[in-house]
């Protein structure tokens, strides 16, 4: 069974799994869980949505880092998968995933060597760039490696990476066009600061404002006779906004497959909770100590949940409030003392932020109801290079 | 070379490493670095300190999760290594580390089966307990497994796990003494809330207050004829406080091997910075985009640094201020614009909190000066079960 080698530590569990009898309550906690019904709903809904608007879907793999999930997305119609870094892309490629767009520039001699190796095995791979010297370095390496690299210009429509849109971007495009071993494949415009703007109308205004310079850059390039076959944009928060922006050709959302607390809280088109996609991702913990009435200590802390957001994990049963208890523990407090969990009870949580939480785990247990249907390796976990 | 299989992705790097020519600037970033001179200084200082007070040292392995580091500590005189969870202990045991104390109770049928397997291969292993039913479960499993388990009573001297000191703890000790397949090995009293109290005098008061019930519990047990061969306590923050508390027999500090920003900031015996141990741990990043004067974007974000503390990573050269740029990036701002790092430059950071930062990486690059002397696997990374 793919990715289930962990089960070797527990022959009893392996036997239960082989007999289809391994359930949620059997798992070693803290454990990362995927509700397959919710996950499949999310994939189907996003694929149908993007298709119905005539756009392409290239979901971001940094959210899951899991080739099995990437392949499920491609089976649903995705044209490929985004990877944040070259080392993440390598894992997807080894796992049988094509159509990779690497969304951070590949910088440095040794990483560029890896990019050349990847392009040789997966010639359709696209690399984002925003720096003139980096483009020259990539072109030189491509010449030596006897490949032609597909480049996408990363436009600075947010607060992180990218070249300024319009004239600075056009100058980079002209440089790419002038070099024989690289070609301009498209544009990337990721507005990270827009994804979590609270309120759908506010978010729409912010996204249209952020995307306008990208769309104008595409038009400017085309007026100069420089073809741009794609403009990749969008996040889970703007999935139903960016499809309406003329000139955007593909979406690269990531979190919609899982959802998390911060996305739930940004507000949807129809109300204060953004629930267009279901919460498929949870972390299962066990109560390991019960110091008194109304308090229970679970076995998940800073190493079980990412802590980059101001909120704390949300118990799925809403019966307690979680507060951080350090690296290894969480402290649950119960308003209704009679509901206090006992030592050995399990408690399941929706996570504050999905991507860096998934990055803490080596595998994800895929559940159909309470039964473990598959165990998928998070094969690119830790691959941030 | 141990733990250097990652180098297979880069034959050029492997060759440089084999020839002793692999340096800091060659590494794929973000990368976790260990300054061996500082690390060896820290180990030597702590071992000498604890020995000179006639106590035992059993450092906490949750900080490093690395069997190579555990073995270096044992070579320096540690009597063993603490492990936070059973799955972490398994990795240390497989890596050749003995004298394990598992500091969180082992709860649940399958984990208890694993505890029995571990005790069979490492009979000196000690398991912490704080719950009557769990002790009975362990005893039953030990009977079936034909082993005798060493138990330590975890005392609640902090805000997380543990049984109340004095009479409740004595009742658990009497239960253990009454069961044939478990034996009382000692007491654990870990006051997590004391470790980071600001100011040495304040910290001393807090630690003495927290430890007093533990010391009294030990005395009470001995008056009842129940021998307690150890009382394990202490953190990096109280390393020079708890050795003076009569009745404490061993220390279980973790972070001193690495140090981090939050420990530097608690204040030392001699001044506002706690610098008794050196900063041996850093994260190396590369500038991947430079959007304008005074700003540089590095390739390390929420997946490169733990985010559980309010501070942000500190550039070792103190030339810029880091702010979070999401999962994959950090934003550096420079007061002196002329010092702005360029695309391709590397920037090295001291981390806010060492333990959960180390838990993000699969390996640690051990440097002697600028040269990579070893690459050690963080073999128990993600083992929070």
XYZ file of C-alpha atoms in Angstrom:
770
model
C 0.000 0.000 0.000
C 1.486 3.338 -1.063
C 3.048 5.319 1.752
C 2.051 2.965 4.490
C 5.530 1.830 5.513
C 5.002 3.576 8.881
C 2.646 0.707 9.648
C 5.632 -1.606 9.952
C 6.085 -0.326 13.493
C 2.749 -1.793 14.404
C 1.945 -5.167 12.941
C -1.467 -5.121 14.524
C -2.276 -1.855 12.806
C -0.919 -3.100 9.474
C -3.165 -6.111 9.677
C -6.186 -3.964 10.493
C -5.360 -1.695 7.542
C -4.985 -4.670 5.172
C -8.373 -5.936 6.319
C -9.968 -2.518 5.825
C -10.551 -2.196 9.552
C -8.131 0.573 10.470
C -10.092 3.531 11.822
C -9.529 7.043 13.092
C -9.361 5.854 16.702
C -6.446 3.506 15.926
C -4.059 6.187 14.641
C -0.890 7.341 16.414
C -1.549 10.947 17.460
C -0.908 13.738 16.658
C -2.002 12.633 13.184
C -2.905 14.581 10.053
C -6.276 13.486 8.632
C -7.947 14.051 5.270
C -11.696 13.581 4.914
C -11.857 12.144 1.396
C -15.516 13.039 0.810
C -14.847 16.722 1.585
C -11.561 16.685 -0.369
C -13.189 15.202 -3.473
C -16.049 17.707 -3.199
C -13.532 20.571 -3.088
C -11.553 19.354 -6.090
C -14.684 18.732 -8.151
C -16.152 22.135 -7.330
C -12.988 24.089 -8.175
C -12.343 22.141 -11.391
C -15.923 22.688 -12.584
C -15.817 26.382 -11.630
C -12.587 27.101 -13.503
C -13.644 25.021 -16.516
C -16.995 26.788 -16.749
C -15.153 30.108 -17.058
C -12.888 28.786 -19.787
C -9.728 29.077 -17.698
C -7.001 26.598 -16.837
C -6.379 25.316 -13.306
C -2.802 24.830 -12.053
C -3.262 24.431 -8.271
C -0.413 25.262 -5.934
C 1.389 22.205 -4.591
C 2.951 24.089 -1.666
C -0.296 23.522 0.255
C -0.079 19.734 0.198
C 3.448 18.729 -0.978
C 1.912 15.375 -1.817
C 2.256 13.747 -5.267
C -0.882 11.641 -4.671
C -2.926 14.818 -4.175
C -1.282 16.461 -7.192
C -2.261 13.486 -9.333
C -5.849 13.616 -8.052
C -5.977 17.286 -9.127
C -4.586 16.471 -12.578
C -7.139 13.663 -12.952
C -9.844 16.260 -12.193
C -8.582 18.400 -15.068
C -5.713 20.532 -13.756
C -3.157 21.376 -16.481
C -0.329 20.927 -14.004
C 0.826 21.879 -10.526
C 2.662 24.877 -9.105
C 5.686 24.248 -6.883
C 7.114 26.916 -4.606
C 10.745 25.883 -4.964
C 12.941 23.704 -7.179
C 13.292 20.988 -4.518
C 9.499 20.734 -4.174
C 9.148 20.488 -7.963
C 11.720 17.665 -8.061
C 9.559 15.589 -5.722
C 6.432 16.151 -7.807
C 8.324 15.246 -10.987
C 9.705 12.062 -9.415
C 6.157 11.268 -8.278
C 4.877 11.381 -11.842
C 3.439 14.909 -11.929
C 3.933 17.073 -15.056
C 3.053 20.626 -16.057
C 5.082 22.149 -13.244
C 5.320 25.916 -12.722
C 8.014 26.862 -10.188
C 6.747 30.038 -8.597
C 9.949 31.284 -6.915
C 13.025 32.211 -8.936
C 15.738 29.530 -8.986
C 18.842 31.303 -7.705
C 22.422 30.090 -7.402
C 24.711 27.850 -9.403
C 23.737 24.504 -7.851
C 19.996 25.109 -7.906
C 20.239 26.191 -11.529
C 22.020 22.886 -12.262
C 19.024 21.119 -10.678
C 16.650 23.197 -12.823
C 18.479 22.050 -15.954
C 18.222 18.401 -14.857
C 14.501 18.844 -14.196
C 13.921 20.535 -17.560
C 15.678 17.655 -19.297
C 13.291 15.110 -17.806
C 10.224 17.394 -17.894
C 10.711 19.820 -20.819
C 7.334 21.497 -20.219
C 8.426 22.788 -16.792
C 8.156 26.578 -16.422
C 10.462 28.664 -14.212
C 9.538 32.062 -12.772
C 12.069 34.899 -13.090
C 12.238 38.538 -12.057
C 15.920 39.423 -12.364
C 18.051 40.159 -15.416
C 21.215 38.444 -14.184
C 19.237 35.344 -13.186
C 17.781 35.155 -16.715
C 21.285 35.350 -18.178
C 22.501 32.670 -15.753
C 19.589 30.391 -16.687
C 20.239 30.954 -20.384
C 23.946 30.144 -19.998
C 23.148 26.973 -18.069
C 20.516 25.984 -20.634
C 23.046 26.422 -23.429
C 25.574 24.209 -21.619
C 22.839 21.699 -20.799
C 21.493 21.707 -24.360
C 17.928 22.492 -23.264
C 15.577 25.403 -23.796
C 13.959 26.691 -20.621
C 10.399 28.004 -20.414
C 10.335 31.173 -18.330
C 7.431 33.065 -16.788
C 7.940 36.642 -15.689
C 6.935 37.044 -12.046
C 5.154 40.414 -11.721
C 5.253 42.307 -8.434
C 1.547 42.741 -7.753
C 1.965 41.887 -4.077
C 4.545 42.620 -1.391
C 7.089 39.910 -2.071
C 8.838 38.854 -5.253
C 8.489 40.004 -8.850
C 9.559 42.689 -11.312
C 7.503 45.875 -11.536
C 4.722 45.504 -14.139
C 4.643 47.467 -17.434
C 7.971 48.817 -18.712
C 10.362 46.958 -16.335
C 8.558 43.694 -17.133
C 8.608 44.431 -20.864
C 12.380 44.959 -20.669
C 12.782 41.522 -19.081
C 10.536 40.006 -21.759
C 12.674 41.565 -24.477
C 15.793 40.190 -22.834
C 14.252 36.703 -22.746
C 13.239 37.006 -26.398
C 16.804 37.980 -27.286
C 18.388 34.897 -25.732
C 18.339 31.647 -27.715
C 18.141 29.113 -24.865
C 15.159 30.519 -22.976
C 11.651 31.376 -24.136
C 8.870 33.470 -22.643
C 6.055 31.123 -21.664
C 3.832 33.465 -19.701
C 3.278 35.769 -16.765
C 2.683 35.121 -13.074
C 0.849 37.661 -10.932
C 0.315 36.396 -7.388
C -1.115 38.966 -4.967
C -0.540 37.296 -1.634
C -1.829 40.283 0.336
C -5.234 40.061 -1.401
C -6.018 36.404 -0.668
C -7.138 37.025 2.913
C -8.785 40.470 2.616
C -11.917 40.257 4.791
C -15.233 40.665 2.982
C -15.910 39.515 -0.548
C -16.559 43.007 -2.009
C -13.414 44.439 -0.408
C -11.450 41.466 -1.644
C -12.792 41.952 -5.157
C -11.724 45.598 -5.179
C -8.269 44.668 -3.902
C -7.815 41.894 -6.446
C -8.958 43.952 -9.411
C -6.596 46.733 -8.315
C -3.698 44.303 -7.928
C -4.358 42.482 -11.202
C -4.865 45.526 -13.439
C -1.144 46.233 -13.922
C -0.622 42.550 -14.780
C -3.379 42.576 -17.386
C -2.018 45.837 -18.812
C 1.464 44.325 -18.964
C 0.102 41.422 -20.977
C -1.632 43.823 -23.375
C 1.506 45.931 -23.717
C 3.585 42.858 -24.547
C 1.082 41.715 -27.145
C 1.031 45.160 -28.760
C 4.802 44.780 -29.096
C 4.311 41.411 -30.775
C 5.505 39.394 -27.780
C 3.108 36.499 -27.329
C 2.099 35.600 -23.772
C 0.396 32.243 -23.679
C -0.729 32.470 -20.037
C -1.294 34.823 -17.139
C -1.392 32.800 -13.918
C -3.088 34.409 -10.925
C -5.507 33.782 -8.123
C -5.738 32.227 -4.712
C -8.427 30.320 -2.856
C -9.696 33.665 -1.557
C -10.107 35.139 -5.059
C -11.131 31.987 -6.960
C -14.532 33.479 -7.896
C -13.120 36.974 -8.471
C -10.107 36.460 -10.730
C -12.022 34.303 -13.239
C -13.973 37.489 -14.138
C -10.817 39.531 -14.813
C -10.277 39.557 -18.598
C -6.714 38.558 -19.449
C -6.222 36.091 -16.591
C -5.926 32.649 -18.199
C -5.227 30.307 -15.296
C -5.702 30.058 -11.536
C -3.167 28.739 -9.024
C -5.143 28.338 -5.753
C -3.827 25.969 -3.106
C -5.798 25.894 0.152
C -9.251 25.107 -1.312
C -8.518 21.375 -1.201
C -8.202 21.520 2.626
C -9.536 24.886 3.885
C -8.499 26.276 7.248
C -9.624 28.709 9.941
C -8.076 31.814 8.408
C -9.816 31.172 5.078
C -13.126 30.372 6.770
C -12.867 33.719 8.523
C -12.319 35.987 5.493
C -16.023 35.941 4.625
C -17.666 34.568 1.491
C -19.805 36.020 -1.278
C -22.915 35.070 0.669
C -22.045 35.720 4.296
C -19.513 36.167 7.079
C -18.058 32.658 6.765
C -16.238 31.623 3.591
C -17.538 28.067 3.285
C -17.567 27.523 -0.487
C -15.165 24.649 0.213
C -15.358 22.106 3.004
C -12.921 21.567 5.868
C -11.277 18.325 4.777
C -8.094 18.690 6.854
C -7.881 18.050 10.593
C -5.336 17.082 13.221
C -6.229 14.286 15.620
C -4.802 14.425 19.159
C -5.137 12.363 22.330
C -5.686 13.547 25.889
C -2.515 12.553 27.775
C -3.214 14.209 31.118
C -6.262 15.551 32.896
C -5.121 17.799 35.711
C -8.576 18.762 36.984
C -12.200 19.493 36.203
C -12.647 21.440 32.998
C -9.045 21.026 31.809
C -7.465 18.414 29.552
C -3.969 18.281 28.059
C -3.624 16.933 24.504
C -0.475 15.692 22.785
C -0.322 18.370 20.069
C 1.518 21.700 20.417
C 3.878 23.823 18.283
C 5.097 20.706 16.467
C 1.564 19.565 15.573
C 0.035 22.863 14.363
C 1.584 25.815 12.536
C 1.527 28.890 14.757
C 1.872 31.718 12.231
C -1.710 32.947 12.662
C -3.163 34.666 15.741
C -5.898 32.061 16.242
C -5.525 28.659 17.933
C -6.744 25.271 16.648
C -10.534 24.835 16.665
C -11.908 21.614 18.214
C -14.222 20.076 15.632
C -16.801 19.330 18.337
C -16.637 22.970 19.586
C -16.713 21.713 23.199
C -13.484 23.309 24.411
C -11.045 26.159 23.805
C -7.476 25.251 22.840
C -4.513 27.227 24.121
C -0.871 26.552 23.327
C 0.949 24.353 25.829
C 4.423 24.514 24.292
C 6.181 22.315 21.751
C 4.389 19.085 22.575
C 1.078 19.905 24.278
C -2.159 21.839 24.052
C -4.386 22.913 26.927
C -8.153 22.457 26.517
C -10.536 24.324 28.782
C -14.203 23.369 29.003
C -17.018 25.755 29.922
C -19.214 22.702 30.544
C -17.102 20.791 33.047
C -19.151 17.647 32.545
C -17.911 17.488 28.920
C -14.203 17.451 29.927
C -12.321 14.881 27.861
C -10.630 12.071 29.793
C -7.149 10.585 29.436
C -7.197 8.460 26.288
C -9.997 10.373 24.549
C -9.201 11.796 21.115
C -9.904 15.395 20.107
C -9.874 16.547 16.469
C -9.032 20.080 15.314
C -9.420 22.302 12.289
C -6.066 24.042 11.833
C -5.452 27.805 11.786
C -3.344 27.665 8.591
C -3.199 24.585 6.405
C 0.038 24.871 4.372
C 2.641 25.119 7.152
C 0.652 22.653 9.296
C 0.781 19.998 6.568
C 4.529 20.707 6.318
C 4.951 19.305 9.849
C 3.816 15.788 8.924
C 5.340 12.953 6.917
C 2.009 11.396 5.925
C -1.681 12.103 5.740
C -4.282 9.527 6.752
C -7.127 9.569 4.235
C -10.475 8.698 5.790
C -13.761 7.584 4.280
C -16.011 8.192 7.226
C -14.066 6.673 10.117
C -12.162 4.137 8.022
C -8.590 4.738 6.786
C -8.791 4.271 3.015
C -5.222 5.336 2.153
C -2.039 6.711 3.664
C -0.279 9.249 1.433
C 3.291 10.434 1.967
C 3.829 14.209 2.189
C 6.840 13.475 0.033
C 7.929 17.096 -0.421
C 7.633 17.920 3.285
C 10.534 20.138 4.286
C 11.476 20.726 0.651
C 11.593 24.508 0.880
C 14.885 24.781 -1.014
C 29.271 9.745 5.219
C 26.456 9.580 7.750
C 23.299 11.406 6.751
C 24.650 12.856 3.576
C 22.392 11.003 1.128
C 20.806 14.339 0.181
C 24.039 15.028 -1.656
C 23.070 12.482 -4.277
C 20.964 15.184 -5.924
C 24.114 17.120 -6.594
C 27.156 15.150 -7.648
C 29.243 18.299 -7.736
C 28.373 18.989 -4.112
C 29.051 15.396 -3.112
C 32.474 15.586 -4.653
C 33.227 18.865 -2.892
C 32.095 17.326 0.416
C 34.264 14.235 -0.112
C 37.236 16.490 -0.792
C 36.548 18.570 2.325
C 35.727 21.585 0.187
C 31.990 21.943 0.770
C 31.315 25.308 2.420
C 28.449 27.338 3.798
C 27.985 29.172 0.493
C 27.427 25.909 -1.412
C 24.402 24.760 0.600
C 20.829 24.589 -0.708
C 18.885 27.223 1.232
C 16.967 27.490 3.475
C 19.430 25.312 5.387
C 19.831 24.548 9.084
C 23.408 25.134 10.261
C 25.286 24.082 13.389
C 28.484 25.866 14.379
C 30.467 22.953 15.820
C 32.841 25.127 17.868
C 29.921 26.824 19.654
C 28.032 23.528 20.015
C 31.027 21.747 21.568
C 31.602 24.703 23.898
C 27.968 24.508 25.069
C 28.068 20.760 25.688
C 31.359 20.958 27.548
C 30.210 23.839 29.727
C 26.907 22.216 30.738
C 28.497 18.812 31.396
C 31.198 20.371 33.593
C 28.641 22.531 35.433
C 26.327 19.639 36.266
C 29.231 17.322 37.196
C 30.740 19.940 39.496
C 27.462 20.047 41.433
C 27.347 16.275 41.742
C 24.200 15.927 39.622
C 23.390 13.832 36.589
C 22.676 15.310 33.156
C 19.932 13.835 30.958
C 19.438 16.509 28.266
C 16.139 16.745 26.447
C 16.215 15.288 22.943
C 13.092 17.138 21.799
C 15.325 20.143 21.056
C 17.446 18.356 18.454
C 15.725 15.038 17.549
C 19.118 13.954 16.267
C 20.809 10.700 17.404
C 24.248 12.083 16.472
C 23.750 14.994 18.864
C 22.388 12.668 21.558
C 25.504 10.520 21.260
C 27.748 13.587 21.500
C 25.976 14.488 24.758
C 26.404 10.971 26.135
C 30.099 11.036 25.206
C 30.362 14.279 27.228
C 28.959 12.486 30.261
C 25.155 12.571 30.016
C 23.525 9.550 31.706
C 20.954 9.369 28.916
C 18.538 11.456 26.889
C 14.966 12.599 27.456
C 12.439 12.030 24.667
C 9.120 13.870 24.533
C 7.115 11.016 23.028
C 7.399 7.277 22.423
C 7.992 7.721 18.680
C 10.893 10.098 19.362
C 12.380 7.636 21.839
C 12.167 4.828 19.262
C 14.368 6.825 16.885
C 16.967 7.506 19.573
C 16.986 3.837 20.562
C 17.404 2.716 16.955
C 20.212 5.269 16.645
C 22.120 3.672 19.499
C 21.132 5.954 22.362
C 20.362 4.476 25.792
C 19.189 5.814 29.149
C 15.945 7.169 27.704
C 13.382 8.988 29.848
C 10.076 9.510 28.017
C 8.679 12.719 29.449
C 5.048 12.484 28.256
C 2.770 9.664 29.369
C 2.346 6.864 26.815
C -1.412 6.646 26.286
C -3.462 4.184 24.228
C -3.280 0.511 23.401
C -1.010 0.724 20.360
C 1.463 3.174 21.874
C 1.682 1.019 24.986
C 2.511 -1.940 22.722
C 5.342 0.155 21.319
C 6.526 1.015 24.848
C 6.733 -2.687 25.658
C 8.771 -3.360 22.503
C 11.112 -0.501 23.420
C 11.503 -1.722 27.001
C 12.390 -5.177 25.724
C 15.281 -3.835 23.662
C 16.248 -1.095 26.153
C 15.262 -2.327 29.638
C 16.641 0.808 31.327
C 14.076 3.042 29.582
C 11.905 5.085 31.982
C 8.308 6.091 31.256
C 6.573 9.065 32.860
C 3.073 8.566 34.277
C 0.484 10.720 36.002
C -2.721 8.677 35.771
C -3.885 5.654 37.734
C -5.592 3.868 34.842
C -2.550 4.396 32.624
C -0.326 2.793 35.284
C -2.670 -0.213 35.415
C -2.669 -0.425 31.602
C 1.134 -0.303 31.521
C 1.364 -2.960 34.217
C -1.043 -5.251 32.345
C 0.895 -4.810 29.112
C 4.200 -5.407 30.919
C 2.816 -8.637 32.383
C 1.738 -9.861 28.955
C 5.049 -8.740 27.445
C 7.062 -10.341 30.259
C 8.960 -7.159 31.061
C 9.147 -4.874 34.053
C 8.692 -1.188 33.246
C 10.512 1.642 35.014
C 8.085 4.440 35.782
C 8.687 8.029 36.844
C 5.869 9.987 38.388
C 5.353 13.239 36.493
C 4.583 15.944 39.059
C 2.439 18.920 38.104
C 4.770 21.787 38.997
C 3.911 23.681 35.808
C 0.787 24.265 33.771
C 0.667 21.149 31.673
C 0.908 17.494 32.587
C 1.506 15.738 35.898
C -0.192 14.570 39.074
C -0.494 16.993 41.986
C 2.566 16.744 44.276
C 2.410 15.377 47.854
C -0.543 13.092 48.703
C -1.902 12.484 45.171
C 1.621 11.632 43.981
C 2.211 9.399 46.980
C -0.999 7.505 46.159
C 0.302 6.869 42.620
C 3.659 5.745 44.038
C 1.908 3.288 46.347
C -0.094 1.964 43.405
C 3.113 1.449 41.410
C 4.740 -0.291 44.378
C 1.728 -2.613 44.639
C 1.935 -3.810 41.038
C 4.479 -6.515 40.188
C 5.322 -5.545 36.601
C 6.179 -1.887 37.110
C 8.616 -0.212 39.476
C 9.044 3.350 40.668
C 12.279 4.699 39.216
C 11.986 8.354 40.111
C 10.188 11.677 39.849
C 9.967 14.247 37.093
C 9.219 17.893 37.889
C 9.370 20.074 34.789
C 8.231 23.664 35.303
C 7.850 24.872 31.735
C 6.475 28.243 32.797
C 9.628 29.019 34.788
C 12.199 28.427 32.044
C 11.654 31.802 30.370
C 10.927 34.041 33.368
C 12.783 37.298 32.649
C 15.551 38.226 35.086
C 17.731 35.717 36.894
C 16.557 36.615 40.419
C 12.891 36.449 39.432
C 13.532 33.157 37.686
C 15.262 31.780 40.760
C 12.289 32.686 42.966
C 9.889 31.094 40.484
C 11.922 27.914 40.185
C 12.403 27.449 43.918
C 8.646 27.975 44.404
C 7.815 25.475 41.662
C 10.331 22.864 42.831
C 9.552 22.957 46.553
C 6.464 20.696 46.303
C 8.504 18.248 44.221
C 11.311 18.120 46.771
C 8.738 17.722 49.571
C 7.071 14.893 47.666
C 10.386 13.104 47.425
C 10.955 13.540 51.183
C 7.427 12.327 51.951
C 7.946 9.211 49.829
C 11.258 8.443 51.519
C 9.707 8.844 54.965
C 7.192 6.211 53.872
C 10.038 3.928 52.847
C 9.499 4.386 49.136
C 12.899 4.914 47.536
C 13.171 7.527 44.810
C 16.421 7.178 42.933
C 16.099 10.421 40.955
C 14.291 13.735 40.754
C 14.663 15.125 37.242
C 14.105 18.856 36.788
C 15.483 21.948 35.147
C 15.628 23.737 31.860
C 18.263 25.784 30.082
C 16.850 28.853 31.832
C 17.266 27.341 35.311
C 20.452 25.317 34.760
C 22.385 27.332 37.352
C 19.403 27.600 39.733
C 18.094 24.048 40.044
C 21.521 22.576 40.821
C 21.343 24.468 44.134
C 17.951 23.009 45.076
C 18.617 20.125 47.502
C 16.775 17.004 46.394
C 17.071 17.591 42.651
C 19.353 14.851 41.308
C 19.401 15.412 37.573
C 18.836 18.140 34.977
C 17.002 17.780 31.671
C 17.793 21.003 29.755
C 17.473 21.013 25.979
C 18.069 24.360 24.280
C 21.537 25.093 25.724
C 23.188 23.136 22.907
C 21.782 25.613 20.326
C 20.418 28.690 22.145
C 17.851 30.970 20.512
C 16.483 34.512 20.677
C 13.901 33.869 23.389
C 16.535 32.361 25.686
C 19.020 35.161 24.944
C 16.327 37.628 25.965
C 15.439 36.202 29.398
C 18.482 37.796 31.004
C 21.431 36.076 32.649
C 22.947 36.060 36.095
C 25.310 38.823 35.032
C 23.228 41.042 32.766
C 20.262 41.633 30.477
C 21.357 39.060 27.894
C 21.522 35.364 28.815
C 24.682 34.421 26.980
C 26.112 31.654 29.164
C 25.838 29.448 26.071
C 26.700 30.392 22.495
C 24.368 30.650 19.518
C 25.396 27.548 17.579
C 22.193 27.218 15.518
C 21.349 29.355 12.500
C 19.261 29.212 9.338
C 20.922 30.191 6.070
C 18.765 31.812 3.364
C 19.346 33.280 -0.086
C 18.030 36.533 -1.525
C 15.712 35.502 -4.379
C 14.297 38.912 -5.309
C 15.281 42.507 -4.727
C 12.295 44.699 -5.418
C 13.934 48.037 -4.645
C 16.455 49.992 -2.586
C 16.536 48.889 1.020
C 14.416 45.767 0.518
C 15.437 42.173 -0.187
C 13.310 39.012 -0.267
C 14.854 35.816 1.127
C 13.715 32.238 0.542
C 12.780 31.447 4.174
C 9.306 31.993 5.670
C 6.900 30.038 7.878
C 8.354 26.746 6.639
C 11.933 27.769 7.480
C 11.455 29.258 10.981
C 9.057 28.346 13.774
C 6.637 31.216 14.384
C 5.404 30.495 17.922
C 7.238 33.449 19.478
C 6.427 37.136 18.992
C 9.895 37.992 17.642
C 11.170 37.488 14.096
C 14.459 35.889 13.002
C 17.566 37.966 13.759
C 20.084 38.471 10.926
C 23.463 37.430 12.269
C 25.083 40.484 10.680
C 22.431 42.790 12.282
C 22.224 44.768 8.996
C 18.484 44.341 8.334
C 15.117 43.694 9.969
C 13.267 40.522 9.009
C 9.491 40.467 8.637
C 7.390 37.454 7.678
C 6.617 37.142 3.974
C 4.357 34.093 4.146
C 5.073 30.386 3.852
C 8.118 30.631 1.608
C 9.622 34.122 1.957
C 10.959 36.718 4.349
C 11.182 40.465 3.775
C 14.401 42.234 4.814
C 14.435 46.001 5.228
C 17.692 47.917 5.477
C 18.119 51.222 7.287
C 21.409 51.666 5.415
C 20.240 51.298 1.821
C 23.806 50.835 0.611
C 23.988 47.568 2.588
C 20.943 46.033 0.840
C 21.658 42.407 -0.055
C 21.529 41.511 -3.751
C 19.896 38.576 -5.515
C 22.072 35.543 -4.824
C 23.543 36.846 -1.544
C 23.079 34.645 1.510
C 21.746 35.908 4.849
C 22.069 33.904 8.071
C 19.660 34.119 11.006
C 19.488 33.247 14.685
C 16.055 31.694 15.215
C 13.374 32.904 17.645
C 12.779 29.394 19.110
C 15.134 26.513 18.442
C 13.102 23.323 19.086
C 10.208 23.768 16.634
C 12.561 25.355 14.076
C 14.828 22.293 14.076
C 11.661 20.186 13.665
C 11.174 21.741 10.200
C 14.403 20.278 8.773
C 15.509 16.799 7.751
C 19.207 17.449 8.324
C 21.618 19.821 9.970
C 24.811 20.963 8.279
C 27.639 20.976 10.803
C 30.230 23.642 10.115
C 33.784 24.094 11.310
C 34.284 27.703 10.371
C 32.904 27.858 6.829
C 33.588 24.223 5.986
C 30.898 21.504 6.220
C 32.410 18.867 8.495
C 29.341 16.609 8.806
C 25.687 16.327 7.803
C 23.490 14.845 10.543
C 19.947 13.583 9.984
C 17.248 15.030 12.248
C 16.041 11.452 12.335
C 13.173 12.038 14.791
C 11.850 15.090 12.932
C 8.055 14.981 12.933
C 8.051 12.209 15.547
C 5.630 13.886 17.929
C 3.541 10.758 18.457
